[in-house]
CSV table of C-alpha atoms and ligand atoms in Angstrom, one decimal:
chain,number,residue,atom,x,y,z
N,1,UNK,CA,13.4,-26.0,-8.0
N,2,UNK,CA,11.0,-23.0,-6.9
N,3,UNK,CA,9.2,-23.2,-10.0
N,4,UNK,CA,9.2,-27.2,-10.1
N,5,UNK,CA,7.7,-27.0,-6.8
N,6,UNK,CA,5.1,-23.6,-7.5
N,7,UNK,CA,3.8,-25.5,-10.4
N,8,UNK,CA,3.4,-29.2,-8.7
N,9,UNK,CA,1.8,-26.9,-5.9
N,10,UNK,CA,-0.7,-25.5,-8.9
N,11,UNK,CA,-1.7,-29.4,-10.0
N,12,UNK,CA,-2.5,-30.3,-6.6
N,13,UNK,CA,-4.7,-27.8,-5.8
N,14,UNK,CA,-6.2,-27.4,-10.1
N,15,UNK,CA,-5.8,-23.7,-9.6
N,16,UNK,CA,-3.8,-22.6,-12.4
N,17,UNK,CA,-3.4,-18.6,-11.0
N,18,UNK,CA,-5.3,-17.6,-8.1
N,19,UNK,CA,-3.9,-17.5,-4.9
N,20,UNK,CA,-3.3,-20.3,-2.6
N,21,UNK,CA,-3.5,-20.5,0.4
N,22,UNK,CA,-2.5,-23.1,3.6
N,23,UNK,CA,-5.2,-24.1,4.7
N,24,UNK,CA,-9.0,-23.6,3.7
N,25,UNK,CA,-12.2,-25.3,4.9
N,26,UNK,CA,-14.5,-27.5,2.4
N,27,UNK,CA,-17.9,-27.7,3.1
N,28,UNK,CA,-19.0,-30.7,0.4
N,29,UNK,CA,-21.1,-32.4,3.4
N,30,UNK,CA,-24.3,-31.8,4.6
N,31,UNK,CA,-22.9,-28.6,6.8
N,32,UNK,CA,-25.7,-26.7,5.1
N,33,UNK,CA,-28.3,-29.0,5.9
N,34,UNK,CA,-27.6,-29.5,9.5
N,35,UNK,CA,-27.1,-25.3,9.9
N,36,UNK,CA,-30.0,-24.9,8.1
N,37,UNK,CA,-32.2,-27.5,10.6
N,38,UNK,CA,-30.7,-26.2,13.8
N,39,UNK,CA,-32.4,-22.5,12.7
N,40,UNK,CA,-35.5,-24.2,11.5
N,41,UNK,CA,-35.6,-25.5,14.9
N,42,UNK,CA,-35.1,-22.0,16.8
N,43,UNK,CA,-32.8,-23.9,19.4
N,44,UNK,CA,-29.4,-21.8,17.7
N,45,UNK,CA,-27.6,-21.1,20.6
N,46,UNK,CA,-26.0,-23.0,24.2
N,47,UNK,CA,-28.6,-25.7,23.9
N,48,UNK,CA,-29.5,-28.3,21.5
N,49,UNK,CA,-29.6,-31.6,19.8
N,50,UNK,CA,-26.6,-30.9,17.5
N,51,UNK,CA,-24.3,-30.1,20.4
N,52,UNK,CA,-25.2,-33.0,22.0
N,53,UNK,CA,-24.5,-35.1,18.7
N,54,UNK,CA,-21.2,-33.0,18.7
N,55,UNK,CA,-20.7,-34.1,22.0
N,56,UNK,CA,-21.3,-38.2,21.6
N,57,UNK,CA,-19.3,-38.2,17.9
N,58,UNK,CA,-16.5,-36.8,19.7
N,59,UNK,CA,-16.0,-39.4,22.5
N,60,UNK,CA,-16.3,-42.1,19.8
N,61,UNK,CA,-13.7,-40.5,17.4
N,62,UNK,CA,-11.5,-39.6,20.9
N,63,UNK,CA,-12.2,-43.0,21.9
N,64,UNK,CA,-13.1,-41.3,25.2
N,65,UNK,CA,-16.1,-41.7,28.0
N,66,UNK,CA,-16.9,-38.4,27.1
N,67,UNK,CA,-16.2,-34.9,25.3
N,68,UNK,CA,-17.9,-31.6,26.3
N,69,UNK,CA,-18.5,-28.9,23.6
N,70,UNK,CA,-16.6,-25.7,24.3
N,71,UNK,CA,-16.7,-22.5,22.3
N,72,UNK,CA,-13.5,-22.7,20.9
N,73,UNK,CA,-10.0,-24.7,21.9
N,74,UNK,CA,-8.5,-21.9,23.4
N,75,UNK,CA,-11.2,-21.9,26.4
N,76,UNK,CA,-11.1,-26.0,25.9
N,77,UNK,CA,-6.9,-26.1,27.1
N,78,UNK,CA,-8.2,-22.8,29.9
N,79,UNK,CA,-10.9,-25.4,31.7
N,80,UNK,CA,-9.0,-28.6,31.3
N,81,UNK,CA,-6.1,-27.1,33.7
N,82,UNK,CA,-8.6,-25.7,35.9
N,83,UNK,CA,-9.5,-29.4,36.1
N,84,UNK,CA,-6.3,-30.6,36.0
N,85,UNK,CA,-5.6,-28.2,39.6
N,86,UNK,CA,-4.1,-25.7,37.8
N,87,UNK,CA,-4.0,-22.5,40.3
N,88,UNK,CA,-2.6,-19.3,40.1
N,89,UNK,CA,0.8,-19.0,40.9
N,90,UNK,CA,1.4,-22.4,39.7
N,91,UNK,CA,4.0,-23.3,36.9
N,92,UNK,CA,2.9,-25.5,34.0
N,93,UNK,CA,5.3,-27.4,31.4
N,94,UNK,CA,4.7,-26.8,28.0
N,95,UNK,CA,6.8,-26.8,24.9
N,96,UNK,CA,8.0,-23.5,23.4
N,97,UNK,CA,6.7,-24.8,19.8
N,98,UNK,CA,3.4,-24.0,19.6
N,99,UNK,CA,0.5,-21.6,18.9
N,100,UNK,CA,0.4,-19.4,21.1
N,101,UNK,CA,-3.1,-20.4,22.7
N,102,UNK,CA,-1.3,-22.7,24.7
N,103,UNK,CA,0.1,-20.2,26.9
N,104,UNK,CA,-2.8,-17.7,26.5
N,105,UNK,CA,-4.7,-20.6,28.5
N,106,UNK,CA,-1.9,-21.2,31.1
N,107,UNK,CA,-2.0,-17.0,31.6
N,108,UNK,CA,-5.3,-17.5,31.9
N,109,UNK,CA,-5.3,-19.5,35.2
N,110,UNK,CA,-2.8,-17.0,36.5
N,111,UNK,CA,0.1,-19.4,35.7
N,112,UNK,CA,3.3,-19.2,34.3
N,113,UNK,CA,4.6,-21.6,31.1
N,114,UNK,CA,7.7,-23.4,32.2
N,115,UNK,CA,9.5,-24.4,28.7
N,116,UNK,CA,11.0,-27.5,28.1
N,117,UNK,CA,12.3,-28.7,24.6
N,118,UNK,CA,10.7,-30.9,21.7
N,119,UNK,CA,11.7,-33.7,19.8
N,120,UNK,CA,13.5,-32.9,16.2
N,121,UNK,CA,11.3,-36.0,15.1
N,122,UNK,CA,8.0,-35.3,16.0
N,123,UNK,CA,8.1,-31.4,16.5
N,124,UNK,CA,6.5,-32.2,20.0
N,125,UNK,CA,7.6,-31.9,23.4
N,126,UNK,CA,10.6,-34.6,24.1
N,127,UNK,CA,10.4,-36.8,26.7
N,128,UNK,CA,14.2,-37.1,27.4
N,129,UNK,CA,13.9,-33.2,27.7
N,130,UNK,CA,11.1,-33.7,30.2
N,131,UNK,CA,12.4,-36.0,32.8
N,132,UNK,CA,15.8,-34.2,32.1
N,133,UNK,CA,14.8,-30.8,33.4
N,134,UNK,CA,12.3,-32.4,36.0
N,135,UNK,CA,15.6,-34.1,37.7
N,136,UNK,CA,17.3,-30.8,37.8
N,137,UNK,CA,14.7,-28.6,38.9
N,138,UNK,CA,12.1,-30.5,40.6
N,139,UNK,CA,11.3,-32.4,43.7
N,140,UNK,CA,8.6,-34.2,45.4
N,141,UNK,CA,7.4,-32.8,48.7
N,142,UNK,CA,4.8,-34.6,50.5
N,143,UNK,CA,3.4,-35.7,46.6
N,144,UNK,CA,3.8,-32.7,45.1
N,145,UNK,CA,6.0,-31.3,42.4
N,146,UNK,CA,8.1,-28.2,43.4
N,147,UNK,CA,9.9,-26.4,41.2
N,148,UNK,CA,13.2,-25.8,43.7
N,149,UNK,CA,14.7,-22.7,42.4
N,150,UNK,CA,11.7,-20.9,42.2
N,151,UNK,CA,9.3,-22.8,45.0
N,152,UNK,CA,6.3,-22.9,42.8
N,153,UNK,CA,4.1,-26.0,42.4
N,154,UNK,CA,4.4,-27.7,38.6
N,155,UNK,CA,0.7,-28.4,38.3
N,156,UNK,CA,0.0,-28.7,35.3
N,157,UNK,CA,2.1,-30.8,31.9
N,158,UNK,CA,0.9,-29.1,28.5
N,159,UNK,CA,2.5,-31.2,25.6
N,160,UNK,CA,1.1,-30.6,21.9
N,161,UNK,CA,1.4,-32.4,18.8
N,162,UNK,CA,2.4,-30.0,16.5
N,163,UNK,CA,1.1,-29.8,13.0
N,164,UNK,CA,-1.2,-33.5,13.7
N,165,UNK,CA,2.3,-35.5,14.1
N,166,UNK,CA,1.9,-37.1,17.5
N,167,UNK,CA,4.5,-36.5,19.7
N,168,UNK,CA,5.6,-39.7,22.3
N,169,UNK,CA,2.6,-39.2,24.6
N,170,UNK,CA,3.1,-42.3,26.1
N,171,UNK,CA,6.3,-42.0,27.3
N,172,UNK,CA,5.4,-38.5,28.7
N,173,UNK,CA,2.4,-39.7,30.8
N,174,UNK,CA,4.4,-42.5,32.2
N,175,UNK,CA,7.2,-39.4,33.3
N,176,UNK,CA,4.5,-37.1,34.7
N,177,UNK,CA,2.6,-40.5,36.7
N,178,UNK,CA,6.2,-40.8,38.7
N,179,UNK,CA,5.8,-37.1,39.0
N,180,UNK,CA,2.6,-36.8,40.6
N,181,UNK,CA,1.9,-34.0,37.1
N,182,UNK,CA,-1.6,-34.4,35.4
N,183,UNK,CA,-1.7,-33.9,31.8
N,184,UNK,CA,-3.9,-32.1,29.6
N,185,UNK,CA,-3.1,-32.9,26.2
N,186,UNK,CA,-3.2,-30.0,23.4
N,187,UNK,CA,-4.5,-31.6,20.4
N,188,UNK,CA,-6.1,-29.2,18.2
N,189,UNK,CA,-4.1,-30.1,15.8
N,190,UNK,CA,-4.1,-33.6,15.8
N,191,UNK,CA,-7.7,-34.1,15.3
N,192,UNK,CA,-7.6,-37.8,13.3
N,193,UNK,CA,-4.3,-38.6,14.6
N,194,UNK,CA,-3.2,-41.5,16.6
N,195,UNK,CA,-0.2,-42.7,18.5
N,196,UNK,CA,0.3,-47.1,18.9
N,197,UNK,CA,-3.3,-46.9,17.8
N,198,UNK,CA,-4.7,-44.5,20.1
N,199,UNK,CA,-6.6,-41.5,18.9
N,200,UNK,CA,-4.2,-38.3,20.6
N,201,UNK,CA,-5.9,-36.4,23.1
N,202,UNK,CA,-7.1,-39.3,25.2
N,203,UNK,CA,-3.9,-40.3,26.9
N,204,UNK,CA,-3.7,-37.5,29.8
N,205,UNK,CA,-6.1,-36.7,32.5
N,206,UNK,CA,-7.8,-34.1,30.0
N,207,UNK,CA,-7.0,-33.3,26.6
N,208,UNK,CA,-8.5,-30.7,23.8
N,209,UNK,CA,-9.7,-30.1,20.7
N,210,UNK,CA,-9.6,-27.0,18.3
N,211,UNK,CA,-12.4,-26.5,15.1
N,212,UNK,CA,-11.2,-22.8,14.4
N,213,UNK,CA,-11.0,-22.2,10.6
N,214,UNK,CA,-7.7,-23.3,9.7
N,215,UNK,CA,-8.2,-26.9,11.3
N,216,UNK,CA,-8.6,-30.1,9.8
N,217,UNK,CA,-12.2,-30.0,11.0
N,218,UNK,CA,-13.9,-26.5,11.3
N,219,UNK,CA,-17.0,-25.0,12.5
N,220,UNK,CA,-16.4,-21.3,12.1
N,221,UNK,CA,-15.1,-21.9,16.0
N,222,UNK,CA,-15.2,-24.8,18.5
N,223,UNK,CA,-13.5,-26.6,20.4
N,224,UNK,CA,-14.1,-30.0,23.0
N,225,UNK,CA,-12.9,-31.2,26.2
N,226,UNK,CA,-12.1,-35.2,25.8
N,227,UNK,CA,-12.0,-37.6,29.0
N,228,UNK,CA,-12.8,-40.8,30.8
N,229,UNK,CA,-13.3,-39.2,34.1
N,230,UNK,CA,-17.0,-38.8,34.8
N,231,UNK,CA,-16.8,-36.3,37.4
N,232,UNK,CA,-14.4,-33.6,35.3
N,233,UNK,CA,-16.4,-34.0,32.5
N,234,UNK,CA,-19.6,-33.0,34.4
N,235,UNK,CA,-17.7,-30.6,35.9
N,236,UNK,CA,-16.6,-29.1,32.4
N,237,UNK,CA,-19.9,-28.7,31.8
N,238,UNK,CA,-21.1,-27.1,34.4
N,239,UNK,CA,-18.1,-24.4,34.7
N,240,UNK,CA,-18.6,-23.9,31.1
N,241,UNK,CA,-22.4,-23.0,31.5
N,242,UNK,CA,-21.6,-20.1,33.9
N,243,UNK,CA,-22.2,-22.7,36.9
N,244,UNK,CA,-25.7,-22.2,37.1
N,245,UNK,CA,-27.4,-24.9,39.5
N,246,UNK,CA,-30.2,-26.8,37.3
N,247,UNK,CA,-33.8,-25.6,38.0
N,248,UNK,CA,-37.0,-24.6,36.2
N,249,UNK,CA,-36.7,-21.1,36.5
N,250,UNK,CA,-34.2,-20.1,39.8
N,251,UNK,CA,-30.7,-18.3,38.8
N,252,UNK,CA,-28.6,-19.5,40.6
N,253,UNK,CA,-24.4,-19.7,40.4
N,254,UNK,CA,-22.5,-21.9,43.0
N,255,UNK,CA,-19.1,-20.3,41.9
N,256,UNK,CA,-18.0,-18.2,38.8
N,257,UNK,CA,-18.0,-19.9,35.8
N,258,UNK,CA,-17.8,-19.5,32.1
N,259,UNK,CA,-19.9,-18.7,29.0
N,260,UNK,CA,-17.8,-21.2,27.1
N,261,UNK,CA,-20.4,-23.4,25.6
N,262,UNK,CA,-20.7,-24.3,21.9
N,263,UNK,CA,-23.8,-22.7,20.3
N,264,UNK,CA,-25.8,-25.3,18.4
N,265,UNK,CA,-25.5,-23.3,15.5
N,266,UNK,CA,-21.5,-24.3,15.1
N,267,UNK,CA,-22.3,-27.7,16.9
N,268,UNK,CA,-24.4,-28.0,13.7
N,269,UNK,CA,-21.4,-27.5,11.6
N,270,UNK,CA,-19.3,-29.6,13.5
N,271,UNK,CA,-21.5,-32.2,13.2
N,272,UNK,CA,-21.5,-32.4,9.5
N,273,UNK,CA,-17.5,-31.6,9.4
N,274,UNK,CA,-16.9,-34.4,12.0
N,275,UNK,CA,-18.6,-36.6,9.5
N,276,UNK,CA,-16.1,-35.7,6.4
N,277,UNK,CA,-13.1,-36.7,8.9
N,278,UNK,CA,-12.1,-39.5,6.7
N,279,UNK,CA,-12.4,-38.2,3.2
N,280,UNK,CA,-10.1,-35.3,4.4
N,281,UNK,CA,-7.9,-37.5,6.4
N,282,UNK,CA,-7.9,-39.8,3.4
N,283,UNK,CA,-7.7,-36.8,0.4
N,284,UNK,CA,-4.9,-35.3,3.0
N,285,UNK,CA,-2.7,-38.6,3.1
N,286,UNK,CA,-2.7,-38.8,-0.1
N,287,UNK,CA,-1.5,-35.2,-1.1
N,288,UNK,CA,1.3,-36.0,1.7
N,289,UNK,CA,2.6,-38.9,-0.4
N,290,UNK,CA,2.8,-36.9,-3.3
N,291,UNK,CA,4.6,-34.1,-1.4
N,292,UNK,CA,7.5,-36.9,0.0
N,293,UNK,CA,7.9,-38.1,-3.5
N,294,UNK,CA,7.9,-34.8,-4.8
N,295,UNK,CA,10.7,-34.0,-2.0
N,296,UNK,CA,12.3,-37.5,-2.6
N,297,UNK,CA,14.4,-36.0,-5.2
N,298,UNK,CA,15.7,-32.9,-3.6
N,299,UNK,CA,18.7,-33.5,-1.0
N,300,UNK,CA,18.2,-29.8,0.5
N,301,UNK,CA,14.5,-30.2,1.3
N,302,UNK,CA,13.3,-32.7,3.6
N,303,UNK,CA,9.2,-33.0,3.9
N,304,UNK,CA,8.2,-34.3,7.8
N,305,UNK,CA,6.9,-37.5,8.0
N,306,UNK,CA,4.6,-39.3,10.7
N,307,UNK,CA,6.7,-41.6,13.1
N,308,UNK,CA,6.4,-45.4,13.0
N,309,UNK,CA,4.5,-45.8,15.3
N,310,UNK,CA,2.1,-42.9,14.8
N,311,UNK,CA,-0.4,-41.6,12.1
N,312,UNK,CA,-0.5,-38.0,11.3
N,313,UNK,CA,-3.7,-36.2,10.1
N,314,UNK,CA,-1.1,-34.4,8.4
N,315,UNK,CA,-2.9,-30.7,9.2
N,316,UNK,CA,-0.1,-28.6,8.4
N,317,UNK,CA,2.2,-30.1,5.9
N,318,UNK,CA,5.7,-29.1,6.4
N,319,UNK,CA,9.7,-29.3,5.0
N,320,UNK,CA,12.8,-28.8,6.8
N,321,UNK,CA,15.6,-26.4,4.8
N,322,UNK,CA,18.7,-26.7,5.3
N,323,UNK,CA,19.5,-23.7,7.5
N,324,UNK,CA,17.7,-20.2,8.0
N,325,UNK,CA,19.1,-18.7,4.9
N,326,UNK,CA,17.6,-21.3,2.6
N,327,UNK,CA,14.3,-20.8,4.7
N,328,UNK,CA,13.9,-17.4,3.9
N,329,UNK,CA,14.6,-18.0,0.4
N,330,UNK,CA,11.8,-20.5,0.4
N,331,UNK,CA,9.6,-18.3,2.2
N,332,UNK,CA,10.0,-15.9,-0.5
N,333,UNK,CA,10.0,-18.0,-3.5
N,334,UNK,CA,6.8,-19.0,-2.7
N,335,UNK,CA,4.8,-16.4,-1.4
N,336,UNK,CA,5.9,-13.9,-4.3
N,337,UNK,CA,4.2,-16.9,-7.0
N,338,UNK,CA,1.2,-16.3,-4.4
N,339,UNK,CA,2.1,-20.1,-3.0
N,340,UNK,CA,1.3,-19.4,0.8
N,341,UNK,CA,4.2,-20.7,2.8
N,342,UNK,CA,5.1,-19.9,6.7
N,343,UNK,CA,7.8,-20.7,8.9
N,344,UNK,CA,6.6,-22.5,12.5
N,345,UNK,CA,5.7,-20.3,14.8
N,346,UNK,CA,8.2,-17.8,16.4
N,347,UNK,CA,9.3,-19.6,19.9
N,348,UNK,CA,6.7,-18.9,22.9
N,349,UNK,CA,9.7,-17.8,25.1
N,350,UNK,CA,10.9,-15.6,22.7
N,351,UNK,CA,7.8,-13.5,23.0
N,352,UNK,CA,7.5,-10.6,24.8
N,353,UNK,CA,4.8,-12.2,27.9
N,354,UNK,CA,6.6,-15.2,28.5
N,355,UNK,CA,10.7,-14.2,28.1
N,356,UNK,CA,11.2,-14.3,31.8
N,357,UNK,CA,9.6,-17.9,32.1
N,358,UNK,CA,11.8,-20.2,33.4
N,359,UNK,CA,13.1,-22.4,30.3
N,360,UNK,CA,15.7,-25.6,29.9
N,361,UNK,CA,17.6,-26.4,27.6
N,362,UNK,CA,16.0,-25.7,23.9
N,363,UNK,CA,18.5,-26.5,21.2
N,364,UNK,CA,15.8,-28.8,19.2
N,365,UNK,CA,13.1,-26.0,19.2
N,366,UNK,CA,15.9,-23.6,18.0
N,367,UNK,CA,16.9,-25.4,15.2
N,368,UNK,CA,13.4,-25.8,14.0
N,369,UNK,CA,12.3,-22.4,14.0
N,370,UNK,CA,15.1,-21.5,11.7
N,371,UNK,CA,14.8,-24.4,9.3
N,372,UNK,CA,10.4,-25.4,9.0
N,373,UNK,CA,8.0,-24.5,6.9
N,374,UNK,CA,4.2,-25.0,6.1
N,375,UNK,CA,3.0,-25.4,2.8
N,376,UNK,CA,-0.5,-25.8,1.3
N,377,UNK,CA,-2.1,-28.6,2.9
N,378,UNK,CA,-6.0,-28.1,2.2
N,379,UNK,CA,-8.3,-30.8,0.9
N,380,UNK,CA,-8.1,-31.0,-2.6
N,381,UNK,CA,-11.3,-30.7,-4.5
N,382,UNK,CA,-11.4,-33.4,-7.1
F,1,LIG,C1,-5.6,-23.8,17.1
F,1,LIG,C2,-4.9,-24.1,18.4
F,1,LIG,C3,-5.5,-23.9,19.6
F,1,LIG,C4,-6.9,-23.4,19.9
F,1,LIG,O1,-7.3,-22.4,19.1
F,1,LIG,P1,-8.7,-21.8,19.0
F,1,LIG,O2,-8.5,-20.8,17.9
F,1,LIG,O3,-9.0,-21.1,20.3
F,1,LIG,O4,-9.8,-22.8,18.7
F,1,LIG,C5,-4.8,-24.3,20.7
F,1,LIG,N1,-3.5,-24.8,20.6
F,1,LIG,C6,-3.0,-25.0,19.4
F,1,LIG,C7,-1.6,-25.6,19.4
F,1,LIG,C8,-3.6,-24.6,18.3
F,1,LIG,O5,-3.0,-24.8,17.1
């Protein structure tokens, strides 16, 4: 079966030797026409015409009022929850499958990740799990939501759609609505991905994009802020330009804020990447067909699907083995034939920051961390 599969990987991807790896960027736009403009032009840095482009193509693919340009996602997910009210001391919900970025930002505004588990469907953060630990935990006092056993405020609800398959966002906002909980949506993986027609990332208060290198779309590094709340998304803006009240020529900052801004030089990237969303989306569908069929046949190996009522940008492409054994076997099958393969992350609460952070119940998360893996999912060049 390994070599079946090392060799239908080879086909794919028309590289008959070299390495391969999971996920590489393709510049067959006009990336080097736009980079090569925004130089011409001197404007390289914070300001410019590309980052504004970036800005207005992003709301439109979002489907969102707006979408503010941040220097990578990681900062994007830090000023949503500031946003979102996220204060220190505070706990917010997230799901312990992820990158860990998502927690980074959540230690970042001097919070601490509450864990609750994910759907075995969708690899994101379960709704049943949500409400479920909410009722045991939680209560409202005087419209806010305390966590009773440890008396902190739950400000903050992080899920993330793992690998571009939307989780059941819908259901989740309606839960964290009866809670009182905003929600910033991690999507910077789902870039191109919708759920009941609705492009991911604009269902909560906030939500956030990623263009590091490994994403679907990349500009070296990026990210963006997505909303239909004028006043946050002036405020991102502002916090993300170091605060610094507009005038000619005085420096002045009403509060401390951020150097987070996308430099026009990336923006100019973006722009031409943000344009080739759906020839990748497209070329990427397609090499996820072939995978399922290729998969069809085997009984041990199952390749994740969108749900019905989602589409996938099918970032990461993924299977399921059958338990951890058959996992690692797969892991090295692969790698050794120079096939990059890589189980999901480790768990967040497994790590060494976040192993005293209160947690429910995680049985789904579990088994997925001993049974998924990621295989080569780039754009093909045809
Ligand atoms: C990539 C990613 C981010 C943000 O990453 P940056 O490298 O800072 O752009 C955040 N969350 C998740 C789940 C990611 O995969």
């Amino acid at each position: 079966m390994y070599n079946e599969f090392n060799a239908f990987v080879r086909e794919q991807f028309k590289t008959p030797e070299a390495f391969i790896p999971l996920h590489e960027p393709r510049f067959f736009g006009k990336e080097r026409e736009y980079v090569m403009d925004a130089i011409d032009s001197t404007f390289v840095s914070s300001v410019g015409e590309y980052v504004n482009r970036f800005e207005e193509m992003m709301a439109e693919i979002a489907g969102t009022k707006y979408a503010v340009a941040t220097v990578n996602g990681t900062s994007a997910l830090h000023i949503a929850m500031i946003l979102a009210g996220v204060q220190s001391g505070d706990e917010v919900i997230t799901q312990p499958v992820s990158f860990v970025a998502t927690c980074n930002a959540i230690t970042y505004c001097n919070a601490t990740p509450h864990f609750v588990d994910v759907d075995l469907e969708t690899l994101g953060m379960s709704p049943r799990a949500l409400e479920a630990r909410l009722n045991e935990i939680a209560e409202l006092r005087e419209g806010v939501c305390i966590n009773k056993e440890t008396g902190n405020k739950i400000s903050c609800i992080v899920p993330m759609h793992t690998f571009g398959f939307p989780c059941r966002i819908d259901e989740i906002v309606n839960i964290a609505t009866k809670w009182n909980i905003p929600v910033v949506e991690d999507a910077a993986e789902s870039l191109g991905s919708s759920f009941k027609d609705q492009h991911t990332g604009s269902f909560g208060l906030l939500g956030t994009f990623s263009f590091n290198g490994n994403k679907t779309v990349t500009c070296g590094g990026g990210g963006a802020i997505v909303t239909d709340n004028e006043e946050l998304a002036k405020r991102a803006k502002y916090i993300t330009t170091t605060a610094k009240r507009p005038h000619k020529w005085e420096y002045y900052h009403t509060e401390t804020g951020y150097n987070y801004r996308m430099p026009n030089l990336n923006a100019a990237m973006a722009c031409a990447q943000l344009e080739m969303l759906p020839t990748f989306l497209e070329n990427k569908r397609e090499l996820a067909i072939r995978y399922q069929n290729f998969f069809s046949e085997l009984s041990a190996i199952e390749f994740l699907t969108e749900s019905e009522t989602s589409l996938s940008n099918y970032w990461l492409m993924a299977v399921q083995l059958k338990d951890r054994a058959s996992r690692d076997q797969f892991l090295e099958k692969t790698n050794s034939e120079s096939i990059m393969t890589r189980p999901i992350w480790e768990l967040m609460n497994e790590l060494e920051m976040f192993n005293n952070a209160p947690c429910g119940a995680i049985q789904n998360s579990r088994f997925l961390v001993d049974r998924v893996v990621n295989i080569p999912s780039s754009v093909r060049i045809k």
